[in-house]
JSON list of C-alpha atoms in Angstrom, two decimals:
[
{"chain": "A", "resi": 1, "resn": "UNK", "atom": "CA", "xyz": [62.10, -67.97, 128.38]},
{"chain": "A", "resi": 2, "resn": "UNK", "atom": "CA", "xyz": [62.97, -71.51, 127.45]},
{"chain": "A", "resi": 3, "resn": "UNK", "atom": "CA", "xyz": [66.60, -72.27, 126.75]},
{"chain": "A", "resi": 4, "resn": "UNK", "atom": "CA", "xyz": [66.84, -72.96, 123.03]},
{"chain": "A", "resi": 5, "resn": "UNK", "atom": "CA", "xyz": [69.47, -75.65, 123.55]},
{"chain": "A", "resi": 6, "resn": "UNK", "atom": "CA", "xyz": [69.99, -78.25, 126.26]},
{"chain": "A", "resi": 7, "resn": "UNK", "atom": "CA", "xyz": [72.12, -77.07, 129.18]},
{"chain": "A", "resi": 8, "resn": "UNK", "atom": "CA", "xyz": [75.12, -79.11, 130.30]},
{"chain": "A", "resi": 9, "resn": "UNK", "atom": "CA", "xyz": [75.97, -79.52, 133.97]},
{"chain": "A", "resi": 10, "resn": "UNK", "atom": "CA", "xyz": [79.56, -78.75, 134.93]},
{"chain": "A", "resi": 11, "resn": "UNK", "atom": "CA", "xyz": [81.84, -77.57, 137.71]},
{"chain": "A", "resi": 12, "resn": "UNK", "atom": "CA", "xyz": [83.30, -74.08, 137.61]},
{"chain": "A", "resi": 13, "resn": "UNK", "atom": "CA", "xyz": [87.11, -73.86, 137.56]},
{"chain": "A", "resi": 14, "resn": "UNK", "atom": "CA", "xyz": [88.05, -70.23, 136.98]},
{"chain": "A", "resi": 15, "resn": "UNK", "atom": "CA", "xyz": [87.12, -66.96, 135.30]},
{"chain": "A", "resi": 16, "resn": "UNK", "atom": "CA", "xyz": [89.68, -64.80, 133.52]},
{"chain": "A", "resi": 17, "resn": "UNK", "atom": "CA", "xyz": [90.12, -61.96, 131.02]},
{"chain": "A", "resi": 18, "resn": "UNK", "atom": "CA", "xyz": [86.62, -60.80, 132.00]},
{"chain": "A", "resi": 19, "resn": "UNK", "atom": "CA", "xyz": [84.72, -62.81, 129.38]},
{"chain": "A", "resi": 20, "resn": "UNK", "atom": "CA", "xyz": [86.32, -66.27, 129.68]},
{"chain": "A", "resi": 21, "resn": "UNK", "atom": "CA", "xyz": [85.52, -69.06, 132.12]},
{"chain": "A", "resi": 22, "resn": "UNK", "atom": "CA", "xyz": [86.73, -72.65, 132.39]},
{"chain": "A", "resi": 23, "resn": "UNK", "atom": "CA", "xyz": [84.48, -75.51, 133.47]},
{"chain": "A", "resi": 24, "resn": "UNK", "atom": "CA", "xyz": [84.75, -79.28, 133.72]},
{"chain": "A", "resi": 25, "resn": "UNK", "atom": "CA", "xyz": [81.84, -81.24, 132.28]},
{"chain": "A", "resi": 26, "resn": "UNK", "atom": "CA", "xyz": [80.44, -84.36, 133.89]},
{"chain": "A", "resi": 27, "resn": "UNK", "atom": "CA", "xyz": [82.44, -86.54, 131.48]},
{"chain": "A", "resi": 28, "resn": "UNK", "atom": "CA", "xyz": [85.68, -84.86, 132.60]},
{"chain": "A", "resi": 29, "resn": "UNK", "atom": "CA", "xyz": [86.11, -82.63, 129.54]},
{"chain": "A", "resi": 30, "resn": "UNK", "atom": "CA", "xyz": [87.38, -79.12, 130.31]},
{"chain": "A", "resi": 31, "resn": "UNK", "atom": "CA", "xyz": [85.74, -76.41, 128.19]},
{"chain": "A", "resi": 32, "resn": "UNK", "atom": "CA", "xyz": [86.06, -72.64, 127.93]},
{"chain": "A", "resi": 33, "resn": "UNK", "atom": "CA", "xyz": [82.75, -70.77, 128.01]},
{"chain": "A", "resi": 34, "resn": "UNK", "atom": "CA", "xyz": [81.85, -67.17, 127.27]},
{"chain": "A", "resi": 35, "resn": "UNK", "atom": "CA", "xyz": [80.89, -65.21, 130.40]},
{"chain": "A", "resi": 36, "resn": "UNK", "atom": "CA", "xyz": [78.53, -62.38, 129.42]},
{"chain": "A", "resi": 37, "resn": "UNK", "atom": "CA", "xyz": [78.51, -61.01, 132.96]},
{"chain": "A", "resi": 38, "resn": "UNK", "atom": "CA", "xyz": [80.91, -58.09, 133.42]},
{"chain": "A", "resi": 39, "resn": "UNK", "atom": "CA", "xyz": [80.26, -57.68, 137.15]},
{"chain": "A", "resi": 40, "resn": "UNK", "atom": "CA", "xyz": [82.33, -59.00, 140.01]},
{"chain": "A", "resi": 41, "resn": "UNK", "atom": "CA", "xyz": [79.96, -61.98, 140.46]},
{"chain": "A", "resi": 42, "resn": "UNK", "atom": "CA", "xyz": [80.48, -61.85, 144.22]},
{"chain": "A", "resi": 43, "resn": "UNK", "atom": "CA", "xyz": [79.73, -65.05, 146.08]},
{"chain": "A", "resi": 44, "resn": "UNK", "atom": "CA", "xyz": [79.01, -67.22, 143.05]},
{"chain": "A", "resi": 45, "resn": "UNK", "atom": "CA", "xyz": [82.42, -67.97, 141.55]},
{"chain": "A", "resi": 46, "resn": "UNK", "atom": "CA", "xyz": [83.90, -70.31, 144.13]},
{"chain": "A", "resi": 47, "resn": "UNK", "atom": "CA", "xyz": [85.94, -73.04, 142.49]},
{"chain": "A", "resi": 48, "resn": "UNK", "atom": "CA", "xyz": [83.88, -76.20, 142.20]},
{"chain": "A", "resi": 49, "resn": "UNK", "atom": "CA", "xyz": [80.46, -74.54, 142.27]},
{"chain": "A", "resi": 50, "resn": "UNK", "atom": "CA", "xyz": [77.94, -76.17, 139.93]},
{"chain": "A", "resi": 51, "resn": "UNK", "atom": "CA", "xyz": [77.59, -74.36, 136.61]},
{"chain": "A", "resi": 52, "resn": "UNK", "atom": "CA", "xyz": [75.23, -74.86, 133.69]},
{"chain": "A", "resi": 53, "resn": "UNK", "atom": "CA", "xyz": [76.40, -74.21, 130.13]},
{"chain": "A", "resi": 54, "resn": "UNK", "atom": "CA", "xyz": [74.71, -73.91, 126.75]},
{"chain": "A", "resi": 55, "resn": "UNK", "atom": "CA", "xyz": [76.38, -74.99, 123.52]},
{"chain": "A", "resi": 56, "resn": "UNK", "atom": "CA", "xyz": [75.96, -73.09, 120.27]},
{"chain": "A", "resi": 57, "resn": "UNK", "atom": "CA", "xyz": [75.69, -74.72, 116.85]},
{"chain": "A", "resi": 58, "resn": "UNK", "atom": "CA", "xyz": [76.85, -71.52, 115.14]},
{"chain": "A", "resi": 59, "resn": "UNK", "atom": "CA", "xyz": [80.07, -72.35, 113.24]},
{"chain": "A", "resi": 60, "resn": "UNK", "atom": "CA", "xyz": [81.12, -68.68, 113.28]},
{"chain": "A", "resi": 61, "resn": "UNK", "atom": "CA", "xyz": [81.32, -68.48, 117.06]},
{"chain": "A", "resi": 62, "resn": "UNK", "atom": "CA", "xyz": [84.82, -68.66, 118.50]},
{"chain": "A", "resi": 63, "resn": "UNK", "atom": "CA", "xyz": [83.53, -69.94, 121.84]},
{"chain": "A", "resi": 64, "resn": "UNK", "atom": "CA", "xyz": [80.87, -72.62, 121.42]},
{"chain": "A", "resi": 65, "resn": "UNK", "atom": "CA", "xyz": [79.95, -72.61, 125.10]},
{"chain": "A", "resi": 66, "resn": "UNK", "atom": "CA", "xyz": [78.12, -69.96, 127.13]},
{"chain": "A", "resi": 67, "resn": "UNK", "atom": "CA", "xyz": [77.82, -69.82, 130.91]},
{"chain": "A", "resi": 68, "resn": "UNK", "atom": "CA", "xyz": [74.13, -69.54, 131.80]},
{"chain": "A", "resi": 69, "resn": "UNK", "atom": "CA", "xyz": [73.56, -70.51, 135.44]},
{"chain": "A", "resi": 70, "resn": "UNK", "atom": "CA", "xyz": [75.17, -71.19, 138.78]},
{"chain": "A", "resi": 71, "resn": "UNK", "atom": "CA", "xyz": [73.57, -73.69, 141.13]},
{"chain": "A", "resi": 72, "resn": "UNK", "atom": "CA", "xyz": [74.13, -73.53, 144.88]},
{"chain": "A", "resi": 73, "resn": "UNK", "atom": "CA", "xyz": [72.18, -76.28, 146.60]},
{"chain": "A", "resi": 74, "resn": "UNK", "atom": "CA", "xyz": [68.60, -75.95, 145.36]},
{"chain": "A", "resi": 75, "resn": "UNK", "atom": "CA", "xyz": [69.07, -72.33, 144.28]},
{"chain": "A", "resi": 76, "resn": "UNK", "atom": "CA", "xyz": [69.65, -71.56, 140.61]},
{"chain": "A", "resi": 77, "resn": "UNK", "atom": "CA", "xyz": [71.23, -68.19, 139.80]},
{"chain": "A", "resi": 78, "resn": "UNK", "atom": "CA", "xyz": [71.11, -66.68, 136.31]},
{"chain": "A", "resi": 79, "resn": "UNK", "atom": "CA", "xyz": [74.39, -64.99, 135.41]},
{"chain": "A", "resi": 80, "resn": "UNK", "atom": "CA", "xyz": [73.98, -64.43, 131.66]},
{"chain": "A", "resi": 81, "resn": "UNK", "atom": "CA", "xyz": [73.27, -60.70, 131.34]},
{"chain": "A", "resi": 82, "resn": "UNK", "atom": "CA", "xyz": [72.02, -61.19, 127.77]},
{"chain": "A", "resi": 83, "resn": "UNK", "atom": "CA", "xyz": [68.92, -63.00, 129.03]},
{"chain": "A", "resi": 84, "resn": "UNK", "atom": "CA", "xyz": [66.99, -60.41, 131.13]},
{"chain": "A", "resi": 85, "resn": "UNK", "atom": "CA", "xyz": [65.87, -58.33, 128.15]},
{"chain": "A", "resi": 86, "resn": "UNK", "atom": "CA", "xyz": [64.54, -61.46, 126.42]},
{"chain": "A", "resi": 87, "resn": "UNK", "atom": "CA", "xyz": [62.78, -62.59, 129.60]},
{"chain": "A", "resi": 88, "resn": "UNK", "atom": "CA", "xyz": [61.09, -59.23, 130.17]},
{"chain": "A", "resi": 89, "resn": "UNK", "atom": "CA", "xyz": [60.14, -58.79, 126.51]},
{"chain": "A", "resi": 90, "resn": "UNK", "atom": "CA", "xyz": [58.47, -62.21, 126.53]},
{"chain": "A", "resi": 91, "resn": "UNK", "atom": "CA", "xyz": [56.67, -61.41, 129.80]},
{"chain": "A", "resi": 92, "resn": "UNK", "atom": "CA", "xyz": [55.37, -58.08, 128.46]},
{"chain": "A", "resi": 93, "resn": "UNK", "atom": "CA", "xyz": [54.13, -59.71, 125.27]},
{"chain": "A", "resi": 94, "resn": "UNK", "atom": "CA", "xyz": [52.27, -62.28, 127.39]},
{"chain": "A", "resi": 95, "resn": "UNK", "atom": "CA", "xyz": [50.77, -59.48, 129.55]},
{"chain": "A", "resi": 96, "resn": "UNK", "atom": "CA", "xyz": [52.46, -60.86, 132.65]},
{"chain": "A", "resi": 97, "resn": "UNK", "atom": "CA", "xyz": [53.57, -57.44, 133.98]},
{"chain": "A", "resi": 98, "resn": "UNK", "atom": "CA", "xyz": [50.47, -55.30, 134.51]},
{"chain": "A", "resi": 99, "resn": "UNK", "atom": "CA", "xyz": [52.46, -52.04, 134.62]},
{"chain": "A", "resi": 100, "resn": "UNK", "atom": "CA", "xyz": [53.22, -52.56, 130.93]},
{"chain": "A", "resi": 101, "resn": "UNK", "atom": "CA", "xyz": [49.85, -53.87, 129.72]},
{"chain": "A", "resi": 102, "resn": "UNK", "atom": "CA", "xyz": [48.16, -52.75, 126.52]},
{"chain": "A", "resi": 103, "resn": "UNK", "atom": "CA", "xyz": [50.90, -50.78, 124.79]},
{"chain": "A", "resi": 104, "resn": "UNK", "atom": "CA", "xyz": [50.68, -50.81, 121.00]},
{"chain": "A", "resi": 105, "resn": "UNK", "atom": "CA", "xyz": [54.36, -51.33, 120.27]},
{"chain": "A", "resi": 106, "resn": "UNK", "atom": "CA", "xyz": [57.52, -52.74, 121.86]},
{"chain": "A", "resi": 107, "resn": "UNK", "atom": "CA", "xyz": [60.98, -51.93, 120.53]},
{"chain": "A", "resi": 108, "resn": "UNK", "atom": "CA", "xyz": [64.39, -53.05, 121.76]},
{"chain": "A", "resi": 109, "resn": "UNK", "atom": "CA", "xyz": [67.66, -51.13, 121.97]},
{"chain": "A", "resi": 110, "resn": "UNK", "atom": "CA", "xyz": [66.32, -47.73, 120.89]},
{"chain": "A", "resi": 111, "resn": "UNK", "atom": "CA", "xyz": [68.75, -44.81, 120.91]},
{"chain": "A", "resi": 112, "resn": "UNK", "atom": "CA", "xyz": [67.97, -42.00, 123.35]},
{"chain": "A", "resi": 113, "resn": "UNK", "atom": "CA", "xyz": [69.67, -39.50, 125.60]},
{"chain": "A", "resi": 114, "resn": "UNK", "atom": "CA", "xyz": [73.43, -39.06, 125.20]},
{"chain": "A", "resi": 115, "resn": "UNK", "atom": "CA", "xyz": [74.68, -41.99, 123.15]},
{"chain": "A", "resi": 116, "resn": "UNK", "atom": "CA", "xyz": [72.53, -44.42, 125.14]},
{"chain": "A", "resi": 117, "resn": "UNK", "atom": "CA", "xyz": [70.14, -47.19, 124.15]},
{"chain": "A", "resi": 118, "resn": "UNK", "atom": "CA", "xyz": [67.06, -48.02, 126.17]},
{"chain": "A", "resi": 119, "resn": "UNK", "atom": "CA", "xyz": [66.48, -51.73, 126.69]},
{"chain": "A", "resi": 120, "resn": "UNK", "atom": "CA", "xyz": [62.76, -51.57, 125.91]},
{"chain": "A", "resi": 121, "resn": "UNK", "atom": "CA", "xyz": [60.64, -48.71, 124.57]},
{"chain": "A", "resi": 122, "resn": "UNK", "atom": "CA", "xyz": [56.87, -49.08, 124.78]},
{"chain": "A", "resi": 123, "resn": "UNK", "atom": "CA", "xyz": [54.73, -46.75, 122.69]},
{"chain": "A", "resi": 124, "resn": "UNK", "atom": "CA", "xyz": [51.01, -46.21, 122.34]},
{"chain": "A", "resi": 125, "resn": "UNK", "atom": "CA", "xyz": [48.62, -43.85, 120.57]},
{"chain": "A", "resi": 126, "resn": "UNK", "atom": "CA", "xyz": [47.07, -42.81, 123.88]},
{"chain": "A", "resi": 127, "resn": "UNK", "atom": "CA", "xyz": [49.57, -43.56, 126.65]},
{"chain": "A", "resi": 128, "resn": "UNK", "atom": "CA", "xyz": [52.86, -41.82, 127.27]},
{"chain": "A", "resi": 129, "resn": "UNK", "atom": "CA", "xyz": [55.97, -43.49, 125.85]},
{"chain": "A", "resi": 130, "resn": "UNK", "atom": "CA", "xyz": [57.51, -45.79, 128.46]},
{"chain": "A", "resi": 131, "resn": "UNK", "atom": "CA", "xyz": [61.30, -46.21, 128.68]},
{"chain": "A", "resi": 132, "resn": "UNK", "atom": "CA", "xyz": [62.34, -49.40, 130.49]},
{"chain": "A", "resi": 133, "resn": "UNK", "atom": "CA", "xyz": [65.92, -50.00, 131.65]},
{"chain": "A", "resi": 134, "resn": "UNK", "atom": "CA", "xyz": [66.59, -53.57, 132.85]},
{"chain": "A", "resi": 135, "resn": "UNK", "atom": "CA", "xyz": [69.34, -54.70, 135.22]},
{"chain": "A", "resi": 136, "resn": "UNK", "atom": "CA", "xyz": [70.28, -58.29, 135.99]},
{"chain": "A", "resi": 137, "resn": "UNK", "atom": "CA", "xyz": [70.57, -59.01, 139.72]},
{"chain": "A", "resi": 138, "resn": "UNK", "atom": "CA", "xyz": [72.39, -62.07, 141.07]},
{"chain": "A", "resi": 139, "resn": "UNK", "atom": "CA", "xyz": [74.07, -60.80, 144.24]},
{"chain": "A", "resi": 140, "resn": "UNK", "atom": "CA", "xyz": [72.75, -61.83, 147.67]},
{"chain": "A", "resi": 141, "resn": "UNK", "atom": "CA", "xyz": [75.00, -61.37, 150.72]},
{"chain": "A", "resi": 142, "resn": "UNK", "atom": "CA", "xyz": [72.23, -61.57, 153.31]},
{"chain": "A", "resi": 143, "resn": "UNK", "atom": "CA", "xyz": [69.67, -64.36, 153.31]},
{"chain": "A", "resi": 144, "resn": "UNK", "atom": "CA", "xyz": [66.56, -63.35, 151.41]},
{"chain": "A", "resi": 145, "resn": "UNK", "atom": "CA", "xyz": [67.94, -60.01, 150.19]},
{"chain": "A", "resi": 146, "resn": "UNK", "atom": "CA", "xyz": [69.06, -59.40, 146.60]},
{"chain": "A", "resi": 147, "resn": "UNK", "atom": "CA", "xyz": [71.39, -56.49, 145.85]},
{"chain": "A", "resi": 148, "resn": "UNK", "atom": "CA", "xyz": [72.65, -54.39, 142.95]},
{"chain": "A", "resi": 149, "resn": "UNK", "atom": "CA", "xyz": [75.27, -53.52, 141.85]},
{"chain": "A", "resi": 150, "resn": "UNK", "atom": "CA", "xyz": [77.99, -56.05, 142.65]},
{"chain": "A", "resi": 151, "resn": "UNK", "atom": "CA", "xyz": [80.73, -53.70, 141.40]},
{"chain": "A", "resi": 152, "resn": "UNK", "atom": "CA", "xyz": [81.14, -49.98, 140.73]},
{"chain": "A", "resi": 153, "resn": "UNK", "atom": "CA", "xyz": [79.12, -49.16, 137.61]},
{"chain": "A", "resi": 154, "resn": "UNK", "atom": "CA", "xyz": [79.58, -45.81, 135.88]},
{"chain": "A", "resi": 155, "resn": "UNK", "atom": "CA", "xyz": [77.38, -47.10, 133.05]},
{"chain": "A", "resi": 156, "resn": "UNK", "atom": "CA", "xyz": [74.61, -47.88, 135.52]},
{"chain": "A", "resi": 157, "resn": "UNK", "atom": "CA", "xyz": [74.78, -44.35, 136.94]},
{"chain": "A", "resi": 158, "resn": "UNK", "atom": "CA", "xyz": [74.56, -42.91, 133.44]},
{"chain": "A", "resi": 159, "resn": "UNK", "atom": "CA", "xyz": [71.43, -44.94, 132.76]},
{"chain": "A", "resi": 160, "resn": "UNK", "atom": "CA", "xyz": [69.76, -43.63, 135.92]},
{"chain": "A", "resi": 161, "resn": "UNK", "atom": "CA", "xyz": [70.55, -40.05, 134.96]},
{"chain": "A", "resi": 162, "resn": "UNK", "atom": "CA", "xyz": [69.17, -40.62, 131.46]},
{"chain": "A", "resi": 163, "resn": "UNK", "atom": "CA", "xyz": [65.97, -42.09, 132.94]},
{"chain": "A", "resi": 164, "resn": "UNK", "atom": "CA", "xyz": [65.64, -39.09, 135.25]},
{"chain": "A", "resi": 165, "resn": "UNK", "atom": "CA", "xyz": [65.72, -36.76, 132.25]},
{"chain": "A", "resi": 166, "resn": "UNK", "atom": "CA", "xyz": [63.09, -38.87, 130.48]},
{"chain": "A", "resi": 167, "resn": "UNK", "atom": "CA", "xyz": [60.80, -38.66, 133.51]},
{"chain": "A", "resi": 168, "resn": "UNK", "atom": "CA", "xyz": [61.34, -34.93, 133.89]},
{"chain": "A", "resi": 169, "resn": "UNK", "atom": "CA", "xyz": [60.35, -34.48, 130.23]},
{"chain": "A", "resi": 170, "resn": "UNK", "atom": "CA", "xyz": [56.91, -35.89, 131.04]},
{"chain": "A", "resi": 171, "resn": "UNK", "atom": "CA", "xyz": [57.35, -39.45, 129.75]},
{"chain": "A", "resi": 172, "resn": "UNK", "atom": "CA", "xyz": [57.37, -42.71, 131.74]},
{"chain": "A", "resi": 173, "resn": "UNK", "atom": "CA", "xyz": [60.73, -44.00, 132.91]},
{"chain": "A", "resi": 174, "resn": "UNK", "atom": "CA", "xyz": [61.08, -47.37, 134.63]},
{"chain": "A", "resi": 175, "resn": "UNK", "atom": "CA", "xyz": [64.11, -48.96, 136.29]},
{"chain": "A", "resi": 176, "resn": "UNK", "atom": "CA", "xyz": [63.41, -52.70, 136.38]},
{"chain": "A", "resi": 177, "resn": "UNK", "atom": "CA", "xyz": [65.60, -55.01, 138.44]},
{"chain": "A", "resi": 178, "resn": "UNK", "atom": "CA", "xyz": [65.26, -58.65, 137.41]},
{"chain": "A", "resi": 179, "resn": "UNK", "atom": "CA", "xyz": [66.42, -60.91, 140.21]},
{"chain": "A", "resi": 180, "resn": "UNK", "atom": "CA", "xyz": [67.74, -64.03, 138.51]},
{"chain": "A", "resi": 181, "resn": "UNK", "atom": "CA", "xyz": [67.46, -66.20, 141.60]},
{"chain": "A", "resi": 182, "resn": "UNK", "atom": "CA", "xyz": [64.47, -67.56, 143.50]},
{"chain": "A", "resi": 183, "resn": "UNK", "atom": "CA", "xyz": [65.58, -67.28, 147.13]},
{"chain": "A", "resi": 184, "resn": "UNK", "atom": "CA", "xyz": [65.01, -63.56, 147.81]},
{"chain": "A", "resi": 185, "resn": "UNK", "atom": "CA", "xyz": [61.98, -61.63, 149.04]},
{"chain": "A", "resi": 186, "resn": "UNK", "atom": "CA", "xyz": [63.63, -58.21, 149.25]},
{"chain": "A", "resi": 187, "resn": "UNK", "atom": "CA", "xyz": [65.85, -56.03, 147.08]},
{"chain": "A", "resi": 188, "resn": "UNK", "atom": "CA", "xyz": [68.20, -53.22, 148.03]},
{"chain": "A", "resi": 189, "resn": "UNK", "atom": "CA", "xyz": [70.86, -51.03, 146.47]},
{"chain": "A", "resi": 190, "resn": "UNK", "atom": "CA", "xyz": [74.37, -52.07, 147.55]},
{"chain": "A", "resi": 191, "resn": "UNK", "atom": "CA", "xyz": [75.44, -48.62, 148.72]},
{"chain": "A", "resi": 192, "resn": "UNK", "atom": "CA", "xyz": [78.64, -49.95, 150.29]},
{"chain": "A", "resi": 193, "resn": "UNK", "atom": "CA", "xyz": [79.76, -51.21, 146.88]},
{"chain": "A", "resi": 194, "resn": "UNK", "atom": "CA", "xyz": [78.88, -48.09, 144.86]},
{"chain": "A", "resi": 195, "resn": "UNK", "atom": "CA", "xyz": [77.85, -44.98, 146.82]},
{"chain": "A", "resi": 196, "resn": "UNK", "atom": "CA", "xyz": [77.54, -42.91, 143.66]},
{"chain": "A", "resi": 197, "resn": "UNK", "atom": "CA", "xyz": [75.10, -45.41, 142.15]},
{"chain": "A", "resi": 198, "resn": "UNK", "atom": "CA", "xyz": [73.03, -45.31, 145.35]},
{"chain": "A", "resi": 199, "resn": "UNK", "atom": "CA", "xyz": [72.91, -41.51, 145.15]},
{"chain": "A", "resi": 200, "resn": "UNK", "atom": "CA", "xyz": [71.93, -41.59, 141.47]},
{"chain": "A", "resi": 201, "resn": "UNK", "atom": "CA", "xyz": [69.23, -44.15, 142.31]},
{"chain": "A", "resi": 202, "resn": "UNK", "atom": "CA", "xyz": [67.71, -41.96, 145.02]},
{"chain": "A", "resi": 203, "resn": "UNK", "atom": "CA", "xyz": [67.90, -38.92, 142.74]},
{"chain": "A", "resi": 204, "resn": "UNK", "atom": "CA", "xyz": [66.11, -40.90, 140.01]},
{"chain": "A", "resi": 205, "resn": "UNK", "atom": "CA", "xyz": [63.25, -41.79, 142.34]},
{"chain": "A", "resi": 206, "resn": "UNK", "atom": "CA", "xyz": [62.89, -38.13, 143.30]},
{"chain": "A", "resi": 207, "resn": "UNK", "atom": "CA", "xyz": [62.78, -37.29, 139.59]},
{"chain": "A", "resi": 208, "resn": "UNK", "atom": "CA", "xyz": [59.82, -39.63, 139.14]},
{"chain": "A", "resi": 209, "resn": "UNK", "atom": "CA", "xyz": [61.51, -42.77, 137.84]},
{"chain": "A", "resi": 210, "resn": "UNK", "atom": "CA", "xyz": [59.44, -45.85, 138.68]},
{"chain": "A", "resi": 211, "resn": "UNK", "atom": "CA", "xyz": [61.18, -48.87, 140.23]},
{"chain": "A", "resi": 212, "resn": "UNK", "atom": "CA", "xyz": [60.02, -52.46, 139.71]},
{"chain": "A", "resi": 213, "resn": "UNK", "atom": "CA", "xyz": [61.75, -55.48, 141.28]},
{"chain": "A", "resi": 214, "resn": "UNK", "atom": "CA", "xyz": [60.80, -58.93, 139.99]},
{"chain": "A", "resi": 215, "resn": "UNK", "atom": "CA", "xyz": [62.24, -62.31, 140.88]},
{"chain": "A", "resi": 216, "resn": "UNK", "atom": "CA", "xyz": [62.34, -65.38, 138.66]},
{"chain": "A", "resi": 217, "resn": "UNK", "atom": "CA", "xyz": [61.59, -69.06, 138.65]},
{"chain": "A", "resi": 218, "resn": "UNK", "atom": "CA", "xyz": [64.50, -70.76, 137.00]},
{"chain": "A", "resi": 219, "resn": "UNK", "atom": "CA", "xyz": [66.09, -74.13, 136.38]},
{"chain": "A", "resi": 220, "resn": "UNK", "atom": "CA", "xyz": [68.17, -75.81, 133.70]},
{"chain": "A", "resi": 221, "resn": "UNK", "atom": "CA", "xyz": [65.29, -75.71, 131.22]},
{"chain": "A", "resi": 222, "resn": "UNK", "atom": "CA", "xyz": [63.79, -72.22, 131.50]},
{"chain": "A", "resi": 223, "resn": "UNK", "atom": "CA", "xyz": [63.76, -68.83, 133.21]},
{"chain": "A", "resi": 224, "resn": "UNK", "atom": "CA", "xyz": [60.45, -67.07, 133.77]},
{"chain": "A", "resi": 225, "resn": "UNK", "atom": "CA", "xyz": [59.37, -64.07, 135.80]},
{"chain": "A", "resi": 226, "resn": "UNK", "atom": "CA", "xyz": [58.03, -64.75, 139.27]},
{"chain": "A", "resi": 227, "resn": "UNK", "atom": "CA", "xyz": [56.66, -62.33, 141.83]},
{"chain": "A", "resi": 228, "resn": "UNK", "atom": "CA", "xyz": [57.26, -58.68, 142.64]},
{"chain": "A", "resi": 229, "resn": "UNK", "atom": "CA", "xyz": [59.56, -58.27, 145.62]},
{"chain": "A", "resi": 230, "resn": "UNK", "atom": "CA", "xyz": [59.87, -55.39, 148.06]},
{"chain": "A", "resi": 231, "resn": "UNK", "atom": "CA", "xyz": [62.41, -52.61, 147.66]},
{"chain": "A", "resi": 232, "resn": "UNK", "atom": "CA", "xyz": [64.18, -51.83, 150.93]},
{"chain": "A", "resi": 233, "resn": "UNK", "atom": "CA", "xyz": [64.52, -48.05, 150.93]},
{"chain": "A", "resi": 234, "resn": "UNK", "atom": "CA", "xyz": [67.38, -47.62, 153.39]},
{"chain": "A", "resi": 235, "resn": "UNK", "atom": "CA", "xyz": [69.98, -46.08, 151.07]}
]
């Protein structure tokens, strides 16, 4: 996924009211950017950390700026939770994820379950329907290990339970974790942050839900899928 507009380098100042963040651009201008990420963003919101922002030309937008990336040393970290679905859709359409090859149709945000919407629904005349839930992963507290979630997520637990029901009905259900950073070779569930999510995750696996963990190659110009990384099953 190429960024449609040039990204501007800045320094992070603060985050507040959940969706607002202040940054100082290289020319000294202070701007307020939309923060799509509703998580705690552990370890990546230290004051002064390098941030990358996009600017919208849409005159109807109240906030022209959006916070896209954090950069820590050579490591870029994608924090915009609106991007993973676009990244995965593009990868599927380019046949870059073999588990999803050769489906006839791809639809986004399809209603299912109890007032839920699946991120991607793949359908085919021959194959079983495939329901794909995508989670953005940016947390890493131990070198080389990505984790999810970074805060208690009742919504995330609900999604796992919905996927379990899909799998039990005989259809394909996939929980896909997209690691929006390029410095991790392993992924694990952060049980210490949300024990109930960890339990729901293990229950989902027992119910037949498939788990795929993919990292990314990312910089200030584009984010693309990288390699599959190993799930550490110690929850």
